[in-house]
Amino acid sequence: MRRPRAVRPQLEAPQHPGPIRTRDPPAVPASAASHGTLSHPNNDGSPVITTTDLTKVYRTRDREVTALDGVNLHVDKGEVFGVVGQSGAGKSSLIRCVNLLERPTSGTVSVDGQDLTALAGSGKRASRALREARGRIGMVFQHFNLLSSRTVLGNVELPLEILGHSGQERTRKAKELLDLVGLADKAKAHPAQLSGGQKQRVGIARALAGDPKVLLSDEATSALDPETTRSVLQLLRELNRQLGLTVLLITHEMDVVKAVCDSAALMKGGRITESGTVAELLATPGSELARELFPVGGAPSEPGRTVVDVTFHGETTTEPVISKLSRTYNVDISILGAAMDTVAGKQVGRMRIELPGSFDDNVVPIGFLREQGLTVDVAAVADAPVTDAPATDAPGTDAPGTDAPAGRGEALTEEDAK
């Protein structure tokens, strides 16, 4: 299955040989790079959630706000897909349009092969067919939304009541779900007696009451402390694997993407500027999401140096590649920054190194790194120092170096070119 992907380069740099692929947002072509096959068993490569040219415009008396601007999204069966972006990027509008809590201004939304926008009808009330379709989509909210007057068991039973289940069946199913999320001993407690993490687990159990195929998570961990966040994310991953759930979550936290996501998309200004599996993103030079997942800093220490970002994944994380490069080509390498973490269950590292000389001087060493299976992204090429041209002995006498502008080619300015 192909997923659109547009990658924005970090900065403008000289054209380099090798497989550096960049593409200018915001347009996201349907024929963009392929979507890799995920490693976990629930995925069969078929899309469960698809949005096509999705637009949402909020109108007031005196202005319009475009929250979604032609969003194309594909979430494959059985994967955990994260949409990441800053506040105001359009994430919440997107996830609320997926189950039509917000009706799109234009475009289509399909879930499990069913076009939900076609079921919406023209009235304000949802059609019966849309309500039935929503029953197969669970949603977890940021602020829990539990009824304080009901017990934990009663909160989980609520959607089953709405669906018309008998009292005995409601109780049986709700107890099973509480056991699944680790709260079997809290059935008779009230929300006020629970911690934030426990409340969110109740919210997750309630979202699973209708046996959904899709689970939507709207910033479900943003109000939780780091330790509780990790436990809730672990629960979502376990449910994804045990129940075969497809999970679409939105977040502004990169740690959430690193912890549980198989794939991710970056939203800015109501548009998806980049998407793909996490492995694809980390292997794509210029990927903004990859840089934010593994931020490494460091500028050239002096003119005439080349700064390169190197991403290690798979078996390369345990290989002494940088040491081998230094010995093979007798080159001095400075490490400006490094980060290593586990992403989607695999160890990934990112390192920023500095090489002496211009990019042209380092074509072979950079090629060597790529041959070792590393992703290489040229972050900066510092200009070489400008030196005065040697004086001539007499007019008309050529001296070495006087035919070229002062300094190396990297230091040429537009005025020099004129």
Short mmCIF file of C-alpha atoms in Angstrom, two decimals:
data_model
loop_
_atom_site.label_atom_id
_atom_site.label_comp_id
_atom_site.label_asym_id
_atom_site.label_seq_id
_atom_site.Cartn_x
_atom_site.Cartn_y
_atom_site.Cartn_z
CA MET A 1 0.00 0.00 0.00
CA ARG A 2 1.38 3.36 -0.89
CA ARG A 3 1.22 6.26 1.48
CA PRO A 4 1.83 9.87 0.45
CA ARG A 5 4.96 11.38 1.87
CA ALA A 6 6.50 14.78 1.51
CA VAL A 7 9.81 15.53 3.19
CA ARG A 8 11.02 19.01 3.88
CA PRO A 9 14.82 19.43 3.88
CA GLN A 10 16.45 21.04 6.90
CA LEU A 11 18.30 23.68 4.94
CA GLU A 12 19.44 24.54 1.48
CA ALA A 13 22.67 22.77 0.65
CA PRO A 14 24.70 22.02 -2.46
CA GLN A 15 23.45 19.26 -4.72
CA HIS A 16 25.09 16.11 -3.43
CA PRO A 17 25.58 12.76 -5.11
CA GLY A 18 23.95 9.75 -3.54
CA PRO A 19 20.38 8.92 -2.56
CA ILE A 20 19.34 12.19 -0.90
CA ARG A 21 15.60 12.57 -1.60
CA THR A 22 13.74 15.77 -0.87
CA ARG A 23 10.33 16.98 -1.86
CA ASP A 24 8.71 20.35 -1.34
CA PRO A 25 5.52 20.53 0.74
CA PRO A 26 2.69 21.27 0.99
CA ALA A 27 1.45 19.22 -1.95
CA VAL A 28 1.33 15.52 -1.12
CA PRO A 29 1.28 13.54 -4.37
CA ALA A 30 -0.60 10.28 -4.49
CA SER A 31 2.34 8.61 -6.18
CA ALA A 32 4.85 9.41 -3.44
CA ALA A 33 7.22 6.93 -1.85
CA SER A 34 6.01 3.52 -0.83
CA HIS A 35 4.75 2.51 2.58
CA GLY A 36 6.84 -0.30 4.02
CA THR A 37 5.47 -3.50 5.46
CA LEU A 38 5.21 -3.43 9.22
CA SER A 39 6.76 -6.13 11.31
CA HIS A 40 3.91 -6.94 13.69
CA PRO A 41 1.41 -9.66 12.73
CA ASN A 42 -1.80 -7.56 12.68
CA ASN A 43 -0.81 -5.62 9.57
CA ASP A 44 -1.78 -6.92 6.13
CA GLY A 45 -1.00 -3.75 4.19
CA SER A 46 -4.64 -2.75 3.60
CA PRO A 47 -5.89 0.69 4.71
CA VAL A 48 -8.48 0.81 7.48
CA ILE A 49 -8.63 4.61 7.70
CA THR A 50 -8.42 6.75 4.57
CA THR A 51 -9.05 10.47 4.17
CA THR A 52 -9.06 12.04 0.73
CA ASP A 53 -8.66 15.80 0.17
CA LEU A 54 -10.18 16.36 3.60
CA THR A 55 -10.99 19.99 4.36
CA LYS A 56 -12.56 21.56 7.44
CA VAL A 57 -13.40 25.25 7.57
CA TYR A 58 -14.82 26.86 10.71
CA ARG A 59 -16.92 29.90 9.92
CA THR A 60 -17.98 32.77 12.17
CA ARG A 61 -19.79 35.96 11.27
CA ASP A 62 -16.66 37.86 10.40
CA ARG A 63 -14.01 35.29 9.44
CA GLU A 64 -13.13 31.78 8.33
CA VAL A 65 -10.51 29.46 9.80
CA THR A 66 -9.23 26.56 7.70
CA ALA A 67 -8.32 23.82 10.18
CA LEU A 68 -7.77 21.08 7.58
CA ASP A 69 -6.52 21.86 4.11
CA GLY A 70 -6.69 18.89 1.74
CA VAL A 71 -5.50 16.15 4.12
CA ASN A 72 -4.72 12.75 2.59
CA LEU A 73 -4.09 10.09 5.21
CA HIS A 74 -3.78 6.28 5.03
CA VAL A 75 -3.67 4.13 8.16
CA ASP A 76 -3.08 0.43 7.54
CA LYS A 77 -4.82 -2.40 9.33
CA GLY A 78 -3.32 -3.31 12.68
CA GLU A 79 -0.81 -0.47 12.97
CA VAL A 80 -0.40 2.25 15.56
CA PHE A 81 -0.28 5.51 13.62
CA GLY A 82 0.69 8.81 15.26
CA VAL A 83 -0.18 12.27 13.96
CA VAL A 84 2.19 14.77 15.55
CA GLY A 85 2.20 18.55 15.44
CA GLN A 86 2.10 21.69 17.52
CA SER A 87 -1.10 23.24 18.91
CA GLY A 88 -3.22 24.65 16.12
CA ALA A 89 -1.81 22.31 13.47
CA GLY A 90 -5.22 20.67 12.92
CA LYS A 91 -4.67 17.36 14.74
CA SER A 92 -7.83 17.42 16.86
CA SER A 93 -9.96 18.52 13.92
CA LEU A 94 -8.56 15.61 11.91
CA ILE A 95 -9.30 12.92 14.48
CA ARG A 96 -12.80 14.31 15.12
CA CYS A 97 -13.49 14.24 11.39
CA VAL A 98 -12.44 10.58 11.20
CA ASN A 99 -15.52 9.53 13.19
CA LEU A 100 -17.52 12.55 11.99
CA LEU A 101 -17.89 14.19 15.39
CA GLU A 102 -16.94 17.11 13.17
CA ARG A 103 -18.37 17.03 9.68
CA PRO A 104 -15.82 17.81 6.98
CA THR A 105 -16.43 20.82 4.75
CA SER A 106 -15.28 18.72 1.79
CA GLY A 107 -13.43 15.50 1.06
CA THR A 108 -14.14 11.95 2.18
CA VAL A 109 -13.46 9.72 5.18
CA SER A 110 -13.50 5.92 4.90
CA VAL A 111 -13.16 3.57 7.85
CA ASP A 112 -12.89 -0.18 7.28
CA GLY A 113 -13.98 0.26 3.67
CA GLN A 114 -17.10 2.29 4.51
CA ASP A 115 -17.45 5.91 3.36
CA LEU A 116 -18.63 7.67 6.52
CA THR A 117 -19.16 11.00 4.76
CA ALA A 118 -21.72 9.33 2.50
CA LEU A 119 -23.61 8.13 5.61
CA ALA A 120 -23.74 11.53 7.26
CA GLY A 121 -26.80 12.84 5.45
CA SER A 122 -27.70 16.52 5.21
CA GLY A 123 -29.34 17.03 8.62
CA LYS A 124 -27.61 17.92 11.88
CA ARG A 125 -28.47 14.59 13.48
CA ALA A 126 -26.36 11.59 12.55
CA SER A 127 -28.13 9.00 10.46
CA ARG A 128 -28.77 5.56 11.91
CA ALA A 129 -26.18 4.06 9.54
CA LEU A 130 -23.58 6.58 10.74
CA ARG A 131 -24.34 5.84 14.39
CA GLU A 132 -23.89 2.13 13.72
CA ALA A 133 -20.59 2.80 11.95
CA ARG A 134 -19.39 4.92 14.88
CA GLY A 135 -20.11 1.96 17.15
CA ARG A 136 -17.15 0.22 15.51
CA ILE A 137 -14.84 3.15 16.30
CA GLY A 138 -13.71 3.66 19.89
CA MET A 139 -12.40 7.01 21.12
CA VAL A 140 -10.23 7.93 24.10
CA PHE A 141 -10.29 11.57 25.19
CA GLN A 142 -7.67 13.72 26.88
CA HIS A 143 -9.88 14.68 29.84
CA PHE A 144 -11.43 11.24 30.55
CA ASN A 145 -15.08 12.48 30.48
CA LEU A 146 -16.20 10.03 33.17
CA LEU A 147 -19.54 10.45 34.96
CA SER A 148 -18.77 11.24 38.60
CA SER A 149 -22.12 9.86 39.79
CA ARG A 150 -21.42 6.42 38.37
CA THR A 151 -19.02 3.77 39.56
CA VAL A 152 -16.14 2.64 37.39
CA LEU A 153 -18.25 -0.36 36.34
CA GLY A 154 -21.18 1.91 35.57
CA ASN A 155 -19.07 4.17 33.37
CA VAL A 156 -17.90 1.21 31.28
CA GLU A 157 -21.47 -0.12 31.08
CA LEU A 158 -22.84 3.19 29.71
CA PRO A 159 -22.17 2.59 25.98
CA LEU A 160 -23.53 -0.95 26.38
CA GLU A 161 -26.74 0.51 27.79
CA ILE A 162 -27.02 2.82 24.78
CA LEU A 163 -26.47 -0.18 22.49
CA GLY A 164 -29.38 -1.98 24.21
CA HIS A 165 -27.55 -4.81 25.97
CA SER A 166 -29.28 -6.50 28.90
CA GLY A 167 -28.17 -5.73 32.44
CA GLN A 168 -26.49 -9.12 32.94
CA GLU A 169 -24.67 -8.87 29.60
CA ARG A 170 -23.55 -5.29 30.36
CA THR A 171 -22.07 -6.29 33.69
CA ARG A 172 -20.29 -9.33 32.29
CA LYS A 173 -18.75 -7.39 29.41
CA ALA A 174 -17.76 -4.39 31.55
CA LYS A 175 -16.00 -6.63 34.10
CA GLU A 176 -14.08 -8.34 31.28
CA LEU A 177 -12.93 -4.98 29.96
CA LEU A 178 -11.88 -3.74 33.40
CA ASP A 179 -9.85 -6.90 33.84
CA LEU A 180 -8.28 -6.31 30.41
CA VAL A 181 -7.07 -2.82 31.41
CA GLY A 182 -5.91 -3.93 34.86
CA LEU A 183 -8.70 -2.39 36.97
CA ALA A 184 -10.78 -5.40 37.99
CA ASP A 185 -10.40 -4.40 41.65
CA LYS A 186 -11.75 -0.86 41.02
CA ALA A 187 -15.18 -1.79 39.66
CA LYS A 188 -17.07 -0.33 42.65
CA ALA A 189 -14.92 2.80 43.00
CA HIS A 190 -16.00 6.24 41.78
CA PRO A 191 -13.87 8.43 39.46
CA ALA A 192 -12.93 10.77 42.32
CA GLN A 193 -11.15 7.86 44.00
CA LEU A 194 -8.91 7.14 41.00
CA SER A 195 -5.57 8.50 39.84
CA GLY A 196 -5.24 10.15 36.42
CA GLY A 197 -3.79 7.01 34.88
CA GLN A 198 -6.57 4.85 36.32
CA LYS A 199 -9.21 7.24 34.96
CA GLN A 200 -7.66 6.99 31.51
CA ARG A 201 -7.70 3.20 31.74
CA VAL A 202 -11.43 3.38 32.50
CA GLY A 203 -11.79 5.61 29.44
CA ILE A 204 -9.98 3.02 27.34
CA ALA A 205 -12.19 0.20 28.67
CA ARG A 206 -15.29 2.26 27.87
CA ALA A 207 -13.97 2.91 24.33
CA LEU A 208 -13.64 -0.87 23.81
CA ALA A 209 -17.19 -1.67 24.91
CA GLY A 210 -18.56 -1.80 21.36
CA ASP A 211 -15.82 -4.21 20.14
CA PRO A 212 -14.33 -1.58 17.81
CA LYS A 213 -11.88 -2.32 15.02
CA VAL A 214 -10.42 1.17 15.28
CA LEU A 215 -9.37 3.10 18.36
CA LEU A 216 -8.88 6.87 18.20
CA SER A 217 -6.75 8.54 20.88
CA ASP A 218 -7.02 12.32 21.25
CA GLU A 219 -3.95 13.43 23.28
CA ALA A 220 -4.79 10.65 25.73
CA THR A 221 -1.54 10.96 27.70
CA SER A 222 -0.86 14.70 27.61
CA ALA A 223 -2.37 15.28 31.08
CA LEU A 224 -0.42 12.41 32.68
CA ASP A 225 2.98 12.25 34.37
CA PRO A 226 5.80 10.49 32.48
CA GLU A 227 5.60 7.19 34.36
CA THR A 228 1.81 6.96 33.96
CA THR A 229 2.16 7.96 30.31
CA ARG A 230 4.50 5.01 29.72
CA SER A 231 2.08 2.56 31.34
CA VAL A 232 -0.91 3.83 29.32
CA LEU A 233 1.09 3.69 26.08
CA GLN A 234 2.18 0.15 26.92
CA LEU A 235 -1.48 -0.76 27.44
CA LEU A 236 -2.44 0.70 24.05
CA ARG A 237 0.32 -1.32 22.38
CA GLU A 238 -0.79 -4.52 24.15
CA LEU A 239 -4.41 -3.95 23.07
CA ASN A 240 -3.22 -3.30 19.53
CA ARG A 241 -1.49 -6.68 19.46
CA GLN A 242 -4.00 -8.75 21.44
CA LEU A 243 -7.17 -7.46 19.80
CA GLY A 244 -5.82 -6.57 16.37
CA LEU A 245 -6.87 -2.95 16.89
CA THR A 246 -5.88 -0.25 14.46
CA VAL A 247 -4.90 2.77 16.59
CA LEU A 248 -4.82 6.36 15.37
CA LEU A 249 -3.43 8.72 17.98
CA ILE A 250 -2.65 12.41 17.92
CA THR A 251 0.04 13.95 20.08
CA HIS A 252 2.49 16.80 20.32
CA GLU A 253 5.02 14.61 22.14
CA MET A 254 7.77 12.92 20.15
CA ASP A 255 8.31 10.43 23.00
CA VAL A 256 4.85 8.99 22.29
CA VAL A 257 5.81 8.36 18.65
CA LYS A 258 9.06 6.71 19.71
CA ALA A 259 7.33 4.53 22.29
CA VAL A 260 4.46 2.96 20.35
CA CYS A 261 4.04 4.16 16.76
CA ASP A 262 4.68 2.03 13.71
CA SER A 263 4.01 5.00 11.41
CA ALA A 264 3.70 8.75 11.84
CA ALA A 265 2.69 11.92 10.06
CA LEU A 266 3.69 15.52 10.69
CA MET A 267 0.97 18.19 10.52
CA LYS A 268 1.54 21.89 9.98
CA GLY A 269 -1.03 24.53 9.17
CA GLY A 270 -3.77 22.00 8.55
CA ARG A 271 -1.73 19.93 6.10
CA ILE A 272 0.29 16.73 6.31
CA THR A 273 3.80 17.66 5.25
CA GLU A 274 5.40 14.27 5.81
CA SER A 275 4.30 10.72 6.55
CA GLY A 276 5.53 7.14 6.44
CA THR A 277 6.60 4.29 8.66
CA VAL A 278 8.99 5.34 11.39
CA ALA A 279 11.68 3.22 9.75
CA GLU A 280 11.14 5.02 6.43
CA LEU A 281 11.31 8.43 8.06
CA LEU A 282 14.54 7.64 9.86
CA ALA A 283 16.02 6.40 6.60
CA THR A 284 15.04 9.54 4.64
CA PRO A 285 17.63 12.31 4.53
CA GLY A 286 16.04 15.67 5.22
CA SER A 287 13.15 14.22 7.25
CA GLU A 288 11.92 16.82 9.72
CA LEU A 289 10.21 14.17 11.83
CA ALA A 290 13.44 12.19 12.06
CA ARG A 291 15.29 15.30 13.24
CA GLU A 292 12.65 15.94 15.91
CA LEU A 293 12.61 12.32 17.02
CA PHE A 294 16.40 12.45 17.46
CA PRO A 295 17.53 16.07 17.85
CA VAL A 296 21.29 16.43 17.63
CA GLY A 297 23.00 19.81 17.56
CA GLY A 298 26.34 21.23 16.59
CA ALA A 299 27.64 23.74 14.05
CA PRO A 300 30.95 23.62 12.14
CA SER A 301 33.78 24.40 14.52
CA GLU A 302 35.63 26.43 11.90
CA PRO A 303 35.45 27.32 8.20
CA GLY A 304 36.22 24.61 5.69
CA ARG A 305 34.37 21.84 7.56
CA THR A 306 31.40 19.62 6.61
CA VAL A 307 28.76 18.61 9.16
CA VAL A 308 26.89 15.35 8.53
CA ASP A 309 23.97 13.71 10.37
CA VAL A 310 24.26 9.92 10.41
CA THR A 311 21.38 7.63 11.39
CA PHE A 312 22.10 4.09 12.62
CA HIS A 313 19.39 1.44 12.61
CA GLY A 314 19.24 -2.32 12.61
CA GLU A 315 22.58 -4.12 12.80
CA THR A 316 24.53 -0.91 12.13
CA THR A 317 23.84 0.30 15.69
CA THR A 318 26.40 -2.19 17.02
CA GLU A 319 29.03 -1.76 14.32
CA PRO A 320 32.10 0.53 14.79
CA VAL A 321 31.41 2.32 11.49
CA ILE A 322 32.77 5.73 12.46
CA SER A 323 36.00 4.21 13.76
CA LYS A 324 36.32 2.17 10.56
CA LEU A 325 35.82 5.31 8.46
CA SER A 326 38.55 7.16 10.34
CA ARG A 327 41.04 4.30 9.94
CA THR A 328 40.21 3.54 6.30
CA TYR A 329 40.54 7.09 5.01
CA ASN A 330 42.88 8.51 7.66
CA VAL A 331 40.41 11.28 8.42
CA ASP A 332 39.92 13.09 11.72
CA ILE A 333 36.26 13.00 12.78
CA SER A 334 34.69 15.18 15.46
CA ILE A 335 31.46 14.04 17.13
CA LEU A 336 29.27 17.11 17.76
CA GLY A 337 26.26 15.33 19.24
CA ALA A 338 24.56 11.94 19.50
CA ALA A 339 21.33 10.32 20.64
CA MET A 340 20.21 6.70 20.92
CA ASP A 341 16.81 5.28 21.82
CA THR A 342 14.37 2.47 21.14
CA VAL A 343 11.80 3.19 18.43
CA ALA A 344 8.97 0.73 17.70
CA GLY A 345 10.93 -1.89 19.61
CA LYS A 346 14.17 -1.37 17.67
CA GLN A 347 17.35 0.40 18.67
CA VAL A 348 18.05 3.54 16.62
CA GLY A 349 20.87 6.05 16.91
CA ARG A 350 21.59 9.44 15.36
CA MET A 351 24.98 11.18 15.38
CA ARG A 352 26.20 14.52 14.10
CA ILE A 353 29.82 14.40 12.97
CA GLU A 354 32.21 16.95 11.50
CA LEU A 355 34.59 16.14 8.65
CA PRO A 356 37.51 18.29 7.51
CA GLY A 357 37.13 19.97 4.14
CA SER A 358 34.28 20.85 1.80
CA PHE A 359 31.58 18.47 0.64
CA ASP A 360 33.57 17.74 -2.53
CA ASP A 361 36.49 16.70 -0.33
CA ASN A 362 34.25 14.22 1.51
CA VAL A 363 32.31 12.56 -1.31
CA VAL A 364 34.19 9.27 -0.82
CA PRO A 365 33.91 9.12 3.02
CA ILE A 366 30.19 9.98 2.83
CA GLY A 367 29.73 7.31 0.17
CA PHE A 368 31.48 4.84 2.48
CA LEU A 369 28.96 5.58 5.25
CA ARG A 370 26.07 4.97 2.88
CA GLU A 371 27.61 1.71 1.73
CA GLN A 372 27.56 0.55 5.36
CA GLY A 373 23.76 0.93 5.39
CA LEU A 374 23.64 4.27 7.22
CA THR A 375 21.39 7.18 6.36
CA VAL A 376 23.49 10.28 5.72
CA ASP A 377 22.12 13.82 5.70
CA VAL A 378 24.48 16.71 4.99
CA ALA A 379 23.50 19.30 7.60
CA ALA A 380 25.95 22.12 6.82
CA VAL A 381 28.97 22.94 4.69
CA ALA A 382 31.04 25.76 6.18
CA ASP A 383 32.69 28.22 3.80
CA ALA A 384 36.44 27.99 3.54
CA PRO A 385 38.37 31.02 4.78
CA VAL A 386 38.94 33.74 2.18
CA THR A 387 42.59 34.57 1.70
CA ASP A 388 44.24 37.34 -0.28
CA ALA A 389 45.58 36.36 -3.69
CA PRO A 390 49.36 36.54 -3.93
CA ALA A 391 50.77 39.70 -5.47
CA THR A 392 52.29 39.63 -8.97
CA ASP A 393 55.86 40.72 -9.67
CA ALA A 394 54.85 42.93 -12.57
CA PRO A 395 51.78 43.87 -14.60
CA GLY A 396 50.82 41.09 -16.99
CA THR A 397 52.79 38.45 -15.09
CA ASP A 398 50.66 35.52 -14.00
CA ALA A 399 51.11 34.28 -10.48
CA PRO A 400 49.70 31.05 -9.11
CA GLY A 401 46.09 31.46 -8.00
CA THR A 402 45.40 34.83 -9.63
CA ASP A 403 43.13 33.35 -12.29
CA ALA A 404 40.49 32.32 -9.66
CA PRO A 405 38.47 34.40 -7.19
CA ALA A 406 39.86 34.55 -3.69
CA GLY A 407 38.92 31.59 -1.53
CA ARG A 408 37.47 28.22 -2.48
CA GLY A 409 34.33 27.67 -4.51
CA GLU A 410 32.14 27.39 -1.42
CA ALA A 411 32.92 31.00 -0.51
CA LEU A 412 31.72 32.48 -3.80
CA THR A 413 28.94 35.02 -3.42
CA GLU A 414 26.39 36.20 -5.95
CA GLU A 415 28.46 39.36 -6.41
CA ASP A 416 31.54 37.25 -7.24
CA ALA A 417 29.52 35.34 -9.82
CA LYS A 418 28.50 38.56 -11.52
#
